[in-house]
Short mmCIF file of C-alpha atoms and ligand atoms in Angstrom, two decimals:
data_model
loop_
_atom_site.label_atom_id
_atom_site.label_comp_id
_atom_site.label_asym_id
_atom_site.label_seq_id
_atom_site.Cartn_x
_atom_site.Cartn_y
_atom_site.Cartn_z
CA MET A 252 151.58 120.28 127.75
CA LYS A 253 152.08 119.53 124.08
CA ARG A 254 149.65 121.13 121.66
CA LYS A 255 147.56 118.57 119.83
CA TYR A 256 147.26 118.28 116.06
CA TYR A 257 144.64 116.01 114.51
CA LEU A 258 144.70 115.47 110.76
CA THR A 259 142.85 113.18 108.40
CA THR A 260 142.78 111.92 104.83
CA PRO A 261 139.60 110.72 103.15
CA LEU A 262 138.85 107.04 103.54
CA TYR A 263 139.58 105.45 100.19
CA TYR A 264 137.07 103.24 98.43
CA VAL A 265 138.23 99.65 98.27
CA ASN A 266 136.80 98.91 94.85
CA ASP A 267 140.14 99.97 93.43
CA ILE A 268 143.81 99.48 94.22
CA PRO A 269 145.75 102.52 95.46
CA HIS A 270 147.13 104.81 92.75
CA ILE A 271 149.20 108.00 92.83
CA GLY A 272 146.04 110.08 93.36
CA HIS A 273 145.36 108.31 96.67
CA ALA A 274 149.05 108.33 97.48
CA TYR A 275 149.15 112.09 96.95
CA THR A 276 146.71 112.92 99.74
CA THR A 277 148.20 110.33 102.05
CA ILE A 278 151.78 111.47 101.48
CA ALA A 279 150.78 115.10 102.02
CA ALA A 280 149.11 114.16 105.30
CA ASP A 281 152.13 112.10 106.34
CA VAL A 282 154.52 114.96 105.60
CA LEU A 283 152.39 117.31 107.64
CA ALA A 284 152.08 114.81 110.48
CA ARG A 285 155.84 114.23 110.57
CA TYR A 286 156.52 117.95 110.41
CA LYS A 287 154.15 118.76 113.26
CA LYS A 288 155.62 115.91 115.35
CA MET A 289 159.07 117.33 114.74
CA MET A 290 157.80 120.72 115.90
CA GLY A 291 156.71 119.18 119.19
CA PHE A 292 152.99 118.71 118.58
CA ASP A 293 151.03 115.75 119.90
CA VAL A 294 149.93 114.52 116.48
CA TYR A 295 147.15 112.11 115.58
CA PHE A 296 147.05 111.12 111.92
CA LEU A 297 144.05 109.14 110.68
CA THR A 298 143.52 107.40 107.37
CA GLY A 299 141.63 104.29 106.30
CA THR A 300 139.21 102.69 103.90
CA ASP A 301 135.59 103.26 102.90
CA GLU A 302 134.15 99.79 102.47
CA HIS A 303 130.37 100.04 102.21
CA GLY A 304 128.02 101.04 99.43
CA HIS A 305 126.73 99.90 96.12
CA LYS A 306 129.95 100.32 94.15
CA ILE A 307 131.89 98.04 96.43
CA TRP A 308 129.14 95.49 96.62
CA LEU A 309 129.10 95.34 92.82
CA ALA A 310 132.89 95.19 92.61
CA ALA A 311 132.93 92.15 94.89
CA GLU A 312 130.17 90.50 92.86
CA ASP A 313 132.17 91.16 89.76
CA LYS A 314 135.13 89.32 91.26
CA LYS A 315 132.80 86.50 92.42
CA GLU A 316 133.97 86.91 95.99
CA THR A 317 132.04 87.40 99.19
CA THR A 318 131.90 91.09 99.94
CA GLN A 319 133.68 90.74 103.27
CA LYS A 320 136.52 88.71 101.78
CA PHE A 321 136.86 91.19 98.97
CA VAL A 322 137.06 94.25 101.24
CA ASP A 323 139.49 92.49 103.58
CA LYS A 324 141.85 91.84 100.73
CA MET A 325 141.53 95.31 99.24
CA ALA A 326 142.01 97.08 102.60
CA GLU A 327 145.17 95.05 103.08
CA GLY A 328 146.37 96.40 99.72
CA PHE A 329 146.05 99.97 101.00
CA LYS A 330 147.92 99.11 104.18
CA THR A 331 150.73 97.53 102.21
CA ALA A 332 150.95 100.52 99.90
CA TRP A 333 151.16 102.94 102.81
CA ARG A 334 153.79 100.81 104.55
CA THR A 335 155.89 100.84 101.40
CA LEU A 336 155.51 104.59 100.95
CA ASP A 337 156.69 105.22 104.52
CA ILE A 338 153.35 106.49 105.78
CA ALA A 339 153.37 106.69 109.56
CA TYR A 340 149.67 106.93 110.37
CA ASP A 341 148.44 106.66 113.93
CA ASP A 342 145.20 104.95 113.03
CA PHE A 343 143.78 103.15 110.01
CA LEU A 344 140.03 102.93 110.17
CA ARG A 345 137.93 100.56 108.11
CA THR A 346 134.25 101.43 107.95
CA THR A 347 133.36 97.74 108.34
CA GLU A 348 134.92 97.68 111.80
CA ASN A 349 132.62 97.29 114.75
CA ARG A 350 133.96 100.40 116.50
CA HIS A 351 132.83 102.46 113.50
CA GLU A 352 129.49 100.78 112.75
CA GLN A 353 128.40 101.23 116.36
CA VAL A 354 129.00 104.96 116.17
CA VAL A 355 127.12 105.24 112.87
CA GLN A 356 124.10 103.51 114.41
CA ALA A 357 124.27 105.56 117.59
CA VAL A 358 124.45 108.81 115.62
CA PHE A 359 121.59 107.70 113.38
CA SER A 360 119.41 106.91 116.39
CA LYS A 361 120.31 110.13 118.14
CA LEU A 362 119.45 112.23 115.10
CA MET A 363 116.19 110.28 114.65
CA GLU A 364 115.27 110.97 118.25
CA GLN A 365 115.93 114.67 118.02
CA GLY A 366 114.08 114.94 114.70
CA ASP A 367 117.07 115.66 112.46
CA ILE A 368 116.45 112.42 110.60
CA TYR A 369 112.92 111.52 109.49
CA LYS A 370 111.31 108.87 107.32
CA GLY A 371 109.87 109.94 103.99
CA GLU A 372 109.73 109.15 100.35
CA TYR A 373 112.56 109.84 98.03
CA GLU A 374 111.97 110.84 94.53
CA GLY A 375 115.26 111.06 92.78
CA TRP A 376 117.51 110.28 89.91
CA TYR A 377 118.16 106.60 89.61
CA CYS A 378 120.69 104.78 87.49
CA VAL A 379 119.12 101.46 86.53
CA PRO A 380 122.27 99.55 85.49
CA CYS A 381 124.07 100.67 88.66
CA GLU A 382 120.96 100.39 90.83
CA SER A 383 121.93 103.67 92.44
CA PHE A 384 120.14 106.80 93.47
CA TRP A 385 122.09 109.96 92.93
CA SER A 386 121.59 113.36 94.46
CA GLU A 387 122.51 116.83 93.19
CA MET A 388 125.66 116.48 95.24
CA ASP A 389 126.88 113.55 93.19
CA PHE A 390 126.41 114.82 89.65
CA ILE A 391 129.45 115.83 87.67
CA ASP A 392 128.04 115.82 84.16
CA GLY A 393 124.42 116.95 83.87
CA LYS A 394 122.11 114.35 85.36
CA ASN A 395 124.20 111.42 84.17
CA CYS A 396 125.25 108.69 86.56
CA PRO A 397 128.63 109.72 88.02
CA ASP A 398 129.72 106.09 87.99
CA CYS A 399 128.84 104.79 84.55
CA GLY A 400 127.98 108.00 82.73
CA ARG A 401 124.57 106.77 81.55
CA ALA A 402 121.37 108.80 81.85
CA THR A 403 119.52 108.56 85.16
CA GLU A 404 115.73 108.52 85.56
CA ILE A 405 113.31 109.65 88.25
CA LEU A 406 112.25 106.94 90.73
CA LYS A 407 110.40 106.84 94.05
CA GLU A 408 111.51 104.94 97.16
CA GLU A 409 110.93 105.00 100.88
CA THR A 410 113.93 106.53 102.60
CA TYR A 411 115.18 108.40 105.64
CA PHE A 412 116.18 112.04 105.27
CA PHE A 413 118.70 114.12 107.13
CA LYS A 414 117.47 117.70 107.60
CA LEU A 415 120.27 119.33 105.66
CA ALA A 416 118.20 122.33 104.59
CA LYS A 417 117.71 123.31 108.21
CA TYR A 418 121.46 124.02 108.50
CA GLN A 419 121.80 126.23 105.45
CA ASP A 420 121.97 129.56 107.31
CA LYS A 421 124.09 128.21 110.10
CA LEU A 422 126.56 126.90 107.53
CA LEU A 423 126.78 130.23 105.75
CA LYS A 424 127.35 131.98 109.06
CA HIS A 425 130.14 129.55 109.90
CA PHE A 426 131.88 130.26 106.61
CA GLU A 427 131.58 133.96 107.24
CA ALA A 428 132.90 133.83 110.78
CA ASN A 429 135.76 131.46 109.88
CA PRO A 430 137.41 132.70 106.69
CA ASP A 431 140.03 129.93 106.81
CA PHE A 432 137.57 127.08 107.28
CA LEU A 433 137.76 125.95 103.67
CA GLN A 434 140.83 126.40 101.48
CA PRO A 435 141.92 127.21 98.86
CA LEU A 436 139.76 130.23 98.16
CA SER A 437 138.50 129.07 94.77
CA ARG A 438 136.88 126.01 96.35
CA LYS A 439 135.32 128.12 99.04
CA ASN A 440 133.62 130.37 96.53
CA GLU A 441 132.25 127.36 94.70
CA ILE A 442 130.81 125.88 97.89
CA LEU A 443 129.29 129.14 99.04
CA GLN A 444 127.48 129.44 95.73
CA PHE A 445 126.29 125.87 96.06
CA ILE A 446 124.88 126.48 99.54
CA LYS A 447 123.26 129.76 98.53
CA ARG A 448 121.44 128.07 95.68
CA GLY A 449 119.53 126.25 98.41
CA LEU A 450 120.12 122.96 100.21
CA LYS A 451 117.64 120.10 100.15
CA ASP A 452 117.23 117.45 102.80
CA LEU A 453 119.50 114.53 102.07
CA SER A 454 118.44 110.93 101.61
CA VAL A 455 120.66 108.99 104.01
CA THR A 456 119.48 105.41 103.55
CA ARG A 457 119.25 102.91 100.70
CA THR A 458 117.21 99.76 100.13
CA ALA A 459 118.45 98.55 96.73
CA PHE A 460 121.39 96.55 98.11
CA PRO A 461 122.31 95.11 101.51
CA TRP A 462 125.97 96.14 101.92
CA GLY A 463 126.05 98.87 104.56
CA VAL A 464 125.44 99.72 108.19
CA GLY A 465 121.91 98.60 109.10
CA VAL A 466 119.45 101.30 110.06
CA PRO A 467 118.56 100.74 113.73
CA GLY A 468 115.13 99.16 113.93
CA ASP A 469 114.52 99.05 110.17
CA SER A 470 116.48 96.26 108.58
CA LYS A 471 115.23 96.99 105.07
CA HIS A 472 117.49 100.03 104.96
CA VAL A 473 121.22 100.52 105.07
CA VAL A 474 122.85 103.86 105.83
CA TYR A 475 123.97 105.88 102.78
CA VAL A 476 127.69 105.37 102.28
CA TRP A 477 128.65 109.04 102.65
CA PHE A 478 126.68 109.52 105.87
CA ASP A 479 128.40 106.38 107.15
CA ALA A 480 131.91 107.24 105.96
CA LEU A 481 132.07 110.86 107.11
CA LEU A 482 131.50 109.74 110.68
CA ASN A 483 134.86 107.96 110.62
CA TYR A 484 136.59 111.16 111.61
CA ILE A 485 134.95 110.96 115.02
CA SER A 486 134.34 107.22 115.34
CA ALA A 487 138.10 106.64 115.08
CA LEU A 488 138.53 108.78 118.19
CA GLY A 489 135.88 106.82 120.07
CA TYR A 490 133.11 109.44 119.92
CA PRO A 491 131.40 110.36 122.19
CA ASP A 492 132.96 109.11 125.41
CA ASP A 493 136.56 108.16 124.73
CA GLU A 494 139.38 110.29 126.09
CA LYS A 495 140.90 110.37 122.63
CA PHE A 496 137.87 112.17 121.29
CA LYS A 497 138.11 114.77 124.02
CA GLN A 498 141.81 115.14 123.42
CA TYR A 499 141.93 115.43 119.63
CA TRP A 500 138.60 116.66 118.32
CA PRO A 501 138.10 119.06 116.49
CA ALA A 502 140.38 118.12 113.63
CA ASP A 503 143.06 120.70 112.90
CA VAL A 504 143.05 119.92 109.22
CA GLN A 505 141.15 117.55 106.95
CA LEU A 506 142.77 116.89 103.58
CA MET A 507 141.01 115.68 100.45
CA GLY A 508 140.77 116.02 96.70
CA LYS A 509 138.65 118.79 95.27
CA GLU A 510 135.92 116.42 94.03
CA ILE A 511 134.76 115.56 97.53
CA VAL A 512 134.99 118.98 99.13
CA ARG A 513 131.21 119.36 98.82
CA PHE A 514 130.60 116.39 101.08
CA HIS A 515 133.10 117.64 103.62
CA ALA A 516 132.18 121.30 103.55
CA VAL A 517 128.40 120.93 103.51
CA ILE A 518 127.08 117.56 104.73
CA TRP A 519 129.84 116.90 107.25
CA PRO A 520 129.61 120.24 109.09
CA ALA A 521 125.81 119.98 109.10
CA ILE A 522 126.01 116.55 110.76
CA LEU A 523 128.42 117.96 113.33
CA MET A 524 126.10 120.89 113.97
CA ALA A 525 123.23 118.47 114.49
CA LEU A 526 125.38 116.56 116.97
CA ASN A 527 126.30 119.83 118.60
CA ILE A 528 130.04 119.30 118.42
CA PRO A 529 132.66 121.71 117.02
CA LEU A 530 133.55 121.73 113.33
CA PRO A 531 137.03 120.93 112.01
CA LYS A 532 139.30 123.97 112.00
CA LYS A 533 140.29 123.61 108.39
CA ILE A 534 139.28 121.68 105.30
CA PHE A 535 141.66 121.69 102.36
CA GLY A 536 140.73 120.52 98.88
CA HIS A 537 143.81 119.81 96.81
CA GLY A 538 144.00 119.52 93.03
CA TRP A 539 143.90 116.49 90.79
CA TRP A 540 146.65 114.65 88.94
CA THR A 541 146.42 113.69 85.32
CA VAL A 542 148.90 111.26 83.78
CA GLU A 543 150.80 112.29 80.67
CA GLY A 544 148.09 114.91 80.13
CA LYS A 545 145.14 112.51 80.44
CA LYS A 546 142.63 111.73 83.14
CA MET A 547 143.74 108.64 85.04
CA SER A 548 141.29 105.76 84.60
CA LYS A 549 141.14 102.01 84.58
CA SER A 550 139.52 101.95 81.15
CA ARG A 551 142.35 104.05 79.71
CA GLY A 552 144.83 101.75 81.39
CA ASN A 553 147.00 104.67 82.48
CA VAL A 554 146.68 104.32 86.24
CA VAL A 555 150.04 104.89 87.93
CA ASP A 556 150.73 102.40 90.69
CA PRO A 557 152.96 104.05 93.30
CA LEU A 558 154.40 100.67 94.26
CA VAL A 559 155.66 99.97 90.77
CA LEU A 560 157.12 103.46 90.67
CA SER A 561 158.83 103.08 94.04
CA ASP A 562 160.30 99.75 92.96
CA GLY A 563 162.01 101.47 90.11
CA PHE A 564 163.03 104.77 91.65
CA GLY A 565 162.74 104.53 95.42
CA VAL A 566 160.08 105.93 97.72
CA ASP A 567 161.50 109.36 98.52
CA PRO A 568 161.68 110.63 94.92
CA ILE A 569 157.93 109.95 94.58
CA ARG A 570 157.13 111.68 97.84
CA TYR A 571 159.31 114.58 96.76
CA PHE A 572 157.97 114.86 93.21
CA LEU A 573 154.29 114.84 94.16
CA LEU A 574 154.67 117.65 96.66
CA ARG A 575 157.23 119.69 94.71
CA GLU A 576 155.78 119.65 91.22
CA VAL A 577 152.62 121.72 91.81
CA PRO A 578 151.17 123.92 94.56
CA PHE A 579 148.90 121.86 96.79
CA GLY A 580 145.65 123.49 95.66
CA SER A 581 146.38 123.20 91.92
CA ASP A 582 145.98 120.40 89.41
CA GLY A 583 149.13 118.68 88.20
CA ASP A 584 150.33 116.36 85.51
CA PHE A 585 152.44 113.31 86.17
CA SER A 586 154.73 112.43 83.32
CA MET A 587 157.76 110.19 83.29
CA ALA A 588 159.78 112.95 81.63
CA SER A 589 159.01 115.52 84.34
CA PHE A 590 159.59 112.95 87.08
CA ILE A 591 163.02 112.00 85.72
CA LYS A 592 163.90 115.63 85.13
CA ARG A 593 163.19 116.58 88.74
CA TYR A 594 164.94 113.48 90.00
CA ASN A 595 168.12 114.30 88.13
CA SER A 596 168.14 118.05 88.74
CA ASP A 597 166.71 118.52 92.25
CA LEU A 598 167.73 115.23 93.83
CA ALA A 599 170.81 113.84 92.08
CA ASN A 600 172.36 117.22 91.23
CA ASP A 601 171.31 119.65 93.92
CA ILE A 602 170.95 117.84 97.22
CA GLY A 603 172.89 114.70 96.28
CA ASN A 604 175.89 116.59 95.00
CA LEU A 605 175.97 119.05 97.86
CA LEU A 606 176.27 116.22 100.36
CA ASN A 607 178.74 114.31 98.26
CA ARG A 608 181.07 117.20 97.44
CA THR A 609 181.06 118.56 100.96
CA LEU A 610 181.79 115.23 102.60
CA THR A 611 184.48 114.44 100.03
CA MET A 612 186.23 117.68 100.91
CA ILE A 613 185.90 117.17 104.67
CA ASP A 614 187.37 113.71 104.15
CA LEU A 615 190.20 114.98 102.08
CA TYR A 616 191.14 118.15 103.91
CA PHE A 617 190.32 117.27 107.50
CA GLN A 618 190.43 113.46 107.69
CA SER A 619 186.63 113.31 108.14
CA GLU A 620 186.55 115.61 111.16
CA ILE A 621 184.62 118.80 111.20
CA GLN A 622 185.02 121.52 113.80
CA ASN A 623 181.52 122.69 114.42
CA SER A 624 182.20 125.80 116.46
CA ILE A 625 184.16 127.45 113.68
CA CYS A 626 180.98 128.30 111.79
CA ASP A 627 180.65 131.59 113.64
CA THR A 628 183.85 132.85 112.11
CA GLN A 629 182.66 134.67 109.07
CA PHE A 630 185.27 135.90 106.71
CA ASP A 631 183.34 137.39 103.90
CA ALA A 632 179.98 138.50 102.58
CA LEU A 633 179.36 135.11 100.98
CA SER A 634 179.71 133.30 104.30
CA ILE A 635 177.59 135.85 106.11
CA ALA A 636 174.85 135.41 103.52
CA LEU A 637 174.97 131.60 103.67
CA VAL A 638 174.96 131.45 107.46
CA GLY A 639 172.08 133.94 107.46
CA LEU A 640 170.04 131.88 105.03
CA THR A 641 170.73 128.70 107.03
CA LYS A 642 169.20 130.37 110.09
CA GLU A 643 166.33 131.93 108.16
CA THR A 644 165.19 128.91 106.16
CA PRO A 645 163.49 126.92 108.96
CA LYS A 646 161.31 129.94 109.73
CA VAL A 647 160.29 130.34 106.11
CA VAL A 648 159.56 126.63 105.87
CA ASP A 649 157.43 126.80 109.00
CA GLN A 650 155.26 129.52 107.54
CA HIS A 651 154.74 127.58 104.34
CA MET A 652 153.99 124.33 106.15
CA ASN A 653 151.36 126.05 108.26
CA ASN A 654 149.71 127.19 105.03
CA LEU A 655 149.99 123.67 103.54
CA ALA A 656 152.21 125.21 100.87
CA PHE A 657 154.40 122.13 100.49
CA ALA A 658 155.89 123.14 97.14
CA ALA A 659 156.88 126.54 98.52
CA ALA A 660 158.43 124.91 101.61
CA LEU A 661 160.52 122.65 99.37
CA ALA A 662 161.45 125.58 97.15
CA ALA A 663 162.74 127.41 100.25
CA ILE A 664 164.86 124.39 101.25
CA TRP A 665 166.23 124.13 97.71
CA LYS A 666 167.09 127.82 97.72
CA LEU A 667 169.42 127.06 100.62
CA ILE A 668 170.83 123.96 98.92
CA ASN A 669 171.51 125.85 95.71
CA LYS A 670 173.04 128.74 97.56
CA ALA A 671 175.40 126.30 99.26
CA ASN A 672 176.38 124.73 95.95
CA LYS A 673 177.07 128.18 94.58
CA TYR A 674 179.05 129.00 97.74
CA ILE A 675 181.37 126.10 97.01
CA GLU A 676 181.99 127.36 93.50
CA ASP A 677 182.54 130.95 94.66
CA GLU A 678 184.76 130.13 97.63
CA THR A 679 186.84 127.57 95.71
CA PRO A 680 187.91 125.66 98.83
CA TRP A 681 190.42 123.60 96.80
CA LYS A 682 192.40 126.79 96.30
CA MET A 683 192.33 127.48 100.05
CA ALA A 684 193.64 123.97 100.61
CA LYS A 685 196.44 124.51 98.16
CA ALA A 686 197.35 127.86 99.71
CA GLY A 687 197.31 126.35 103.20
CA GLU A 688 194.51 128.67 104.43
CA THR A 689 193.40 126.08 106.95
CA VAL A 690 191.32 128.24 109.27
CA LYS A 691 189.35 129.77 106.44
CA LEU A 692 188.90 126.38 104.82
CA GLN A 693 187.64 124.99 108.08
CA ALA A 694 185.07 127.77 108.39
CA VAL A 695 183.83 127.18 104.85
CA MET A 696 183.45 123.44 105.51
CA SER A 697 181.74 124.12 108.79
CA ASN A 698 179.25 126.50 107.15
CA LEU A 699 178.47 123.86 104.55
CA TYR A 700 178.15 121.22 107.23
CA ASP A 701 175.56 123.39 108.97
CA VAL A 702 173.60 123.77 105.76
CA LEU A 703 173.54 119.99 105.40
CA GLN A 704 172.40 119.45 108.96
CA THR A 705 169.61 121.96 108.58
CA THR A 706 168.68 120.45 105.24
CA ALA A 707 168.56 116.92 106.67
CA LEU A 708 166.19 118.15 109.34
CA LEU A 709 163.94 120.11 107.01
CA VAL A 710 163.64 117.39 104.37
CA SER A 711 162.99 114.68 106.94
CA PRO A 712 159.18 114.95 106.84
CA PHE A 713 159.24 114.81 103.04
CA MET A 714 161.96 112.18 102.58
CA PRO A 715 162.43 110.27 105.83
CA ALA A 716 164.86 107.67 104.47
CA THR A 717 166.98 110.26 102.71
CA ALA A 718 167.17 112.37 105.85
CA GLU A 719 168.25 109.32 107.82
CA SER A 720 170.97 108.52 105.33
CA MET A 721 172.14 112.14 105.43
CA ARG A 722 172.27 112.07 109.22
CA LEU A 723 174.33 108.88 109.17
CA GLN A 724 176.75 110.36 106.69
CA LEU A 725 177.01 113.62 108.61
CA GLY A 726 177.89 111.53 111.63
CA VAL A 727 178.06 112.51 115.26
CA LYS A 728 180.39 114.80 117.13
CA GLY A 729 181.91 116.12 113.94
CA LYS A 730 183.16 112.74 112.68
CA ILE A 731 181.64 112.28 109.26
CA ASN A 732 180.91 109.01 107.64
CA LYS A 733 180.71 109.40 103.88
CA GLY A 734 178.49 106.83 102.17
CA GLN A 735 176.83 106.07 98.85
CA PRO A 736 175.39 108.92 96.77
CA LEU A 737 171.81 109.71 97.88
CA PHE A 738 170.36 109.67 94.37
CA PRO A 739 172.34 107.98 91.60
CA ARG A 740 171.62 109.79 88.34
CA LEU A 741 169.03 108.25 86.06
CA GLN A 742 169.74 107.74 82.39
CA LYS A 743 167.00 109.32 80.30
N1 MSP B 907 135.41 107.12 99.89
C1 MSP B 907 135.38 108.47 99.46
C2 MSP B 907 135.85 109.39 100.54
C3 MSP B 907 135.12 109.29 101.83
S1 MSP B 907 135.80 110.30 103.06
C4 MSP B 907 134.74 110.21 104.34
C5 MSP B 907 136.23 108.62 98.23
N2 MSP B 907 137.16 107.68 98.03
S2 MSP B 907 138.15 107.59 96.78
O1 MSP B 907 138.79 106.31 96.85
O2 MSP B 907 137.48 107.92 95.57
O3 MSP B 907 139.29 108.58 97.09
C6 MSP B 907 139.13 109.89 96.77
C7 MSP B 907 140.39 110.64 97.16
O4 MSP B 907 141.54 110.10 96.49
C8 MSP B 907 140.34 112.07 96.66
O5 MSP B 907 139.67 112.94 97.51
C9 MSP B 907 141.78 112.39 96.59
O6 MSP B 907 142.21 112.59 97.88
C10 MSP B 907 142.38 111.12 96.04
N3 MSP B 907 142.40 111.08 94.58
C11 MSP B 907 141.83 110.13 93.78
N4 MSP B 907 142.19 110.38 92.50
C12 MSP B 907 142.97 111.47 92.43
C13 MSP B 907 143.70 112.11 91.42
N5 MSP B 907 143.67 111.73 90.16
N6 MSP B 907 144.48 113.16 91.78
C14 MSP B 907 144.60 113.56 93.07
N7 MSP B 907 143.92 112.97 94.05
C15 MSP B 907 142.99 112.02 93.75
O7 MSP B 907 136.04 109.57 97.51
#
């Protein structure tokens, strides 16, 4: 039986079009999903869109469209973006789908029945212009509205509460017993401090606007957008009765940006505890991208659209850049200069040239035919080292991938690529050709061919189209098929 691997991205809000921040999480998840599939796992990769809540309702009003029409159009935009960026998800869940709303209502009723949700009065911080209540969880800057930045004021409203405080100790115990539950470590420390400061029951319904899942039996209220959206991770699997749920839950890893770790590491596990189902095995909060040193925002007009970028440079260089430039837990900066630099050095020079030079030589010296078996014949220390590294690299990559260390995995692949380029310079095969040292020349070509095959395999989760092109050029049964350069150099 194949081992299962269930991974998720957050569901993106549809008040905005996808940008490289959204693409980052989704590409990372796609790379991981493809890698695990390649390693023989039965993978289920879920993404989707978060379509309820005040923000979205207002965004639709702003566009003078019906809310449903607006969210339909915006969700389509995410699907198109992911198609273009070669994202091979297994499921795309929209929170306005019936299959999801039903689960939200069923969970709400169940938690009401067992006393984990109760009706009360909410006294909280309210942003008048946005008509939104905010909780401690939402604040970024003092008590200012996280949406518009204006001061909030105290207001009272009837609401339903989820008994979050009740789960405080259980949560702390879970963190203690499962040291890898939340990564990276810095985020975990932050969350532990937050929990230890004391959790309050959470208001999980709203009455100020109508756009949400209706509270069963109380039509004045809609379910709070986070309570609604978090449930997607199980509703997509058909919780509670579907086979899929039994097969894939608990999630093996849930990816997200650092700003929403609190929701996933506190509220989400508490809901799961209340439902008495296992918690995800791992939650990972990655860093944030700035653009040319500045926070990305619509008002600044510096939002990077991955589709525009891919039109100009191709999809794989974007996928590569985002995962190579910074370690997955750290913040990063996207600048055109650093993008072009990496494109030219890592892609055009390193991997592109290695393929090109090697295939040119195999063409020239052996009429496009490579004798695979020769690679065991090692003549010198250089060959022994290269063959050794070719065998070693997949193991190193596997370790890094299991730690979600994408940049380190790529660095390990590029160590092999660079070693192979150096090998060509050190072995000087053109001299062997001139001297008629055919057997030795054949071994050198065969060693390089092996490096390229291994490389094609290892880069395939990161750059699927590039890997495919490499495979075509490397051919079958030792008959190569040299094609266009993988990455034509960019002029700066
Ligand atoms: N709808 C919620 C999530 C609900 S999950 C049950 C939400 N949506 S969002 O549209 O704001 O998307 C947030 C996610 O987009 C972040 O967690 C992160 O994955 C990604 N990013 C958005 N901007 C980003 C950057 N500037 N940099 C990196 N990732 C960022 O929150």
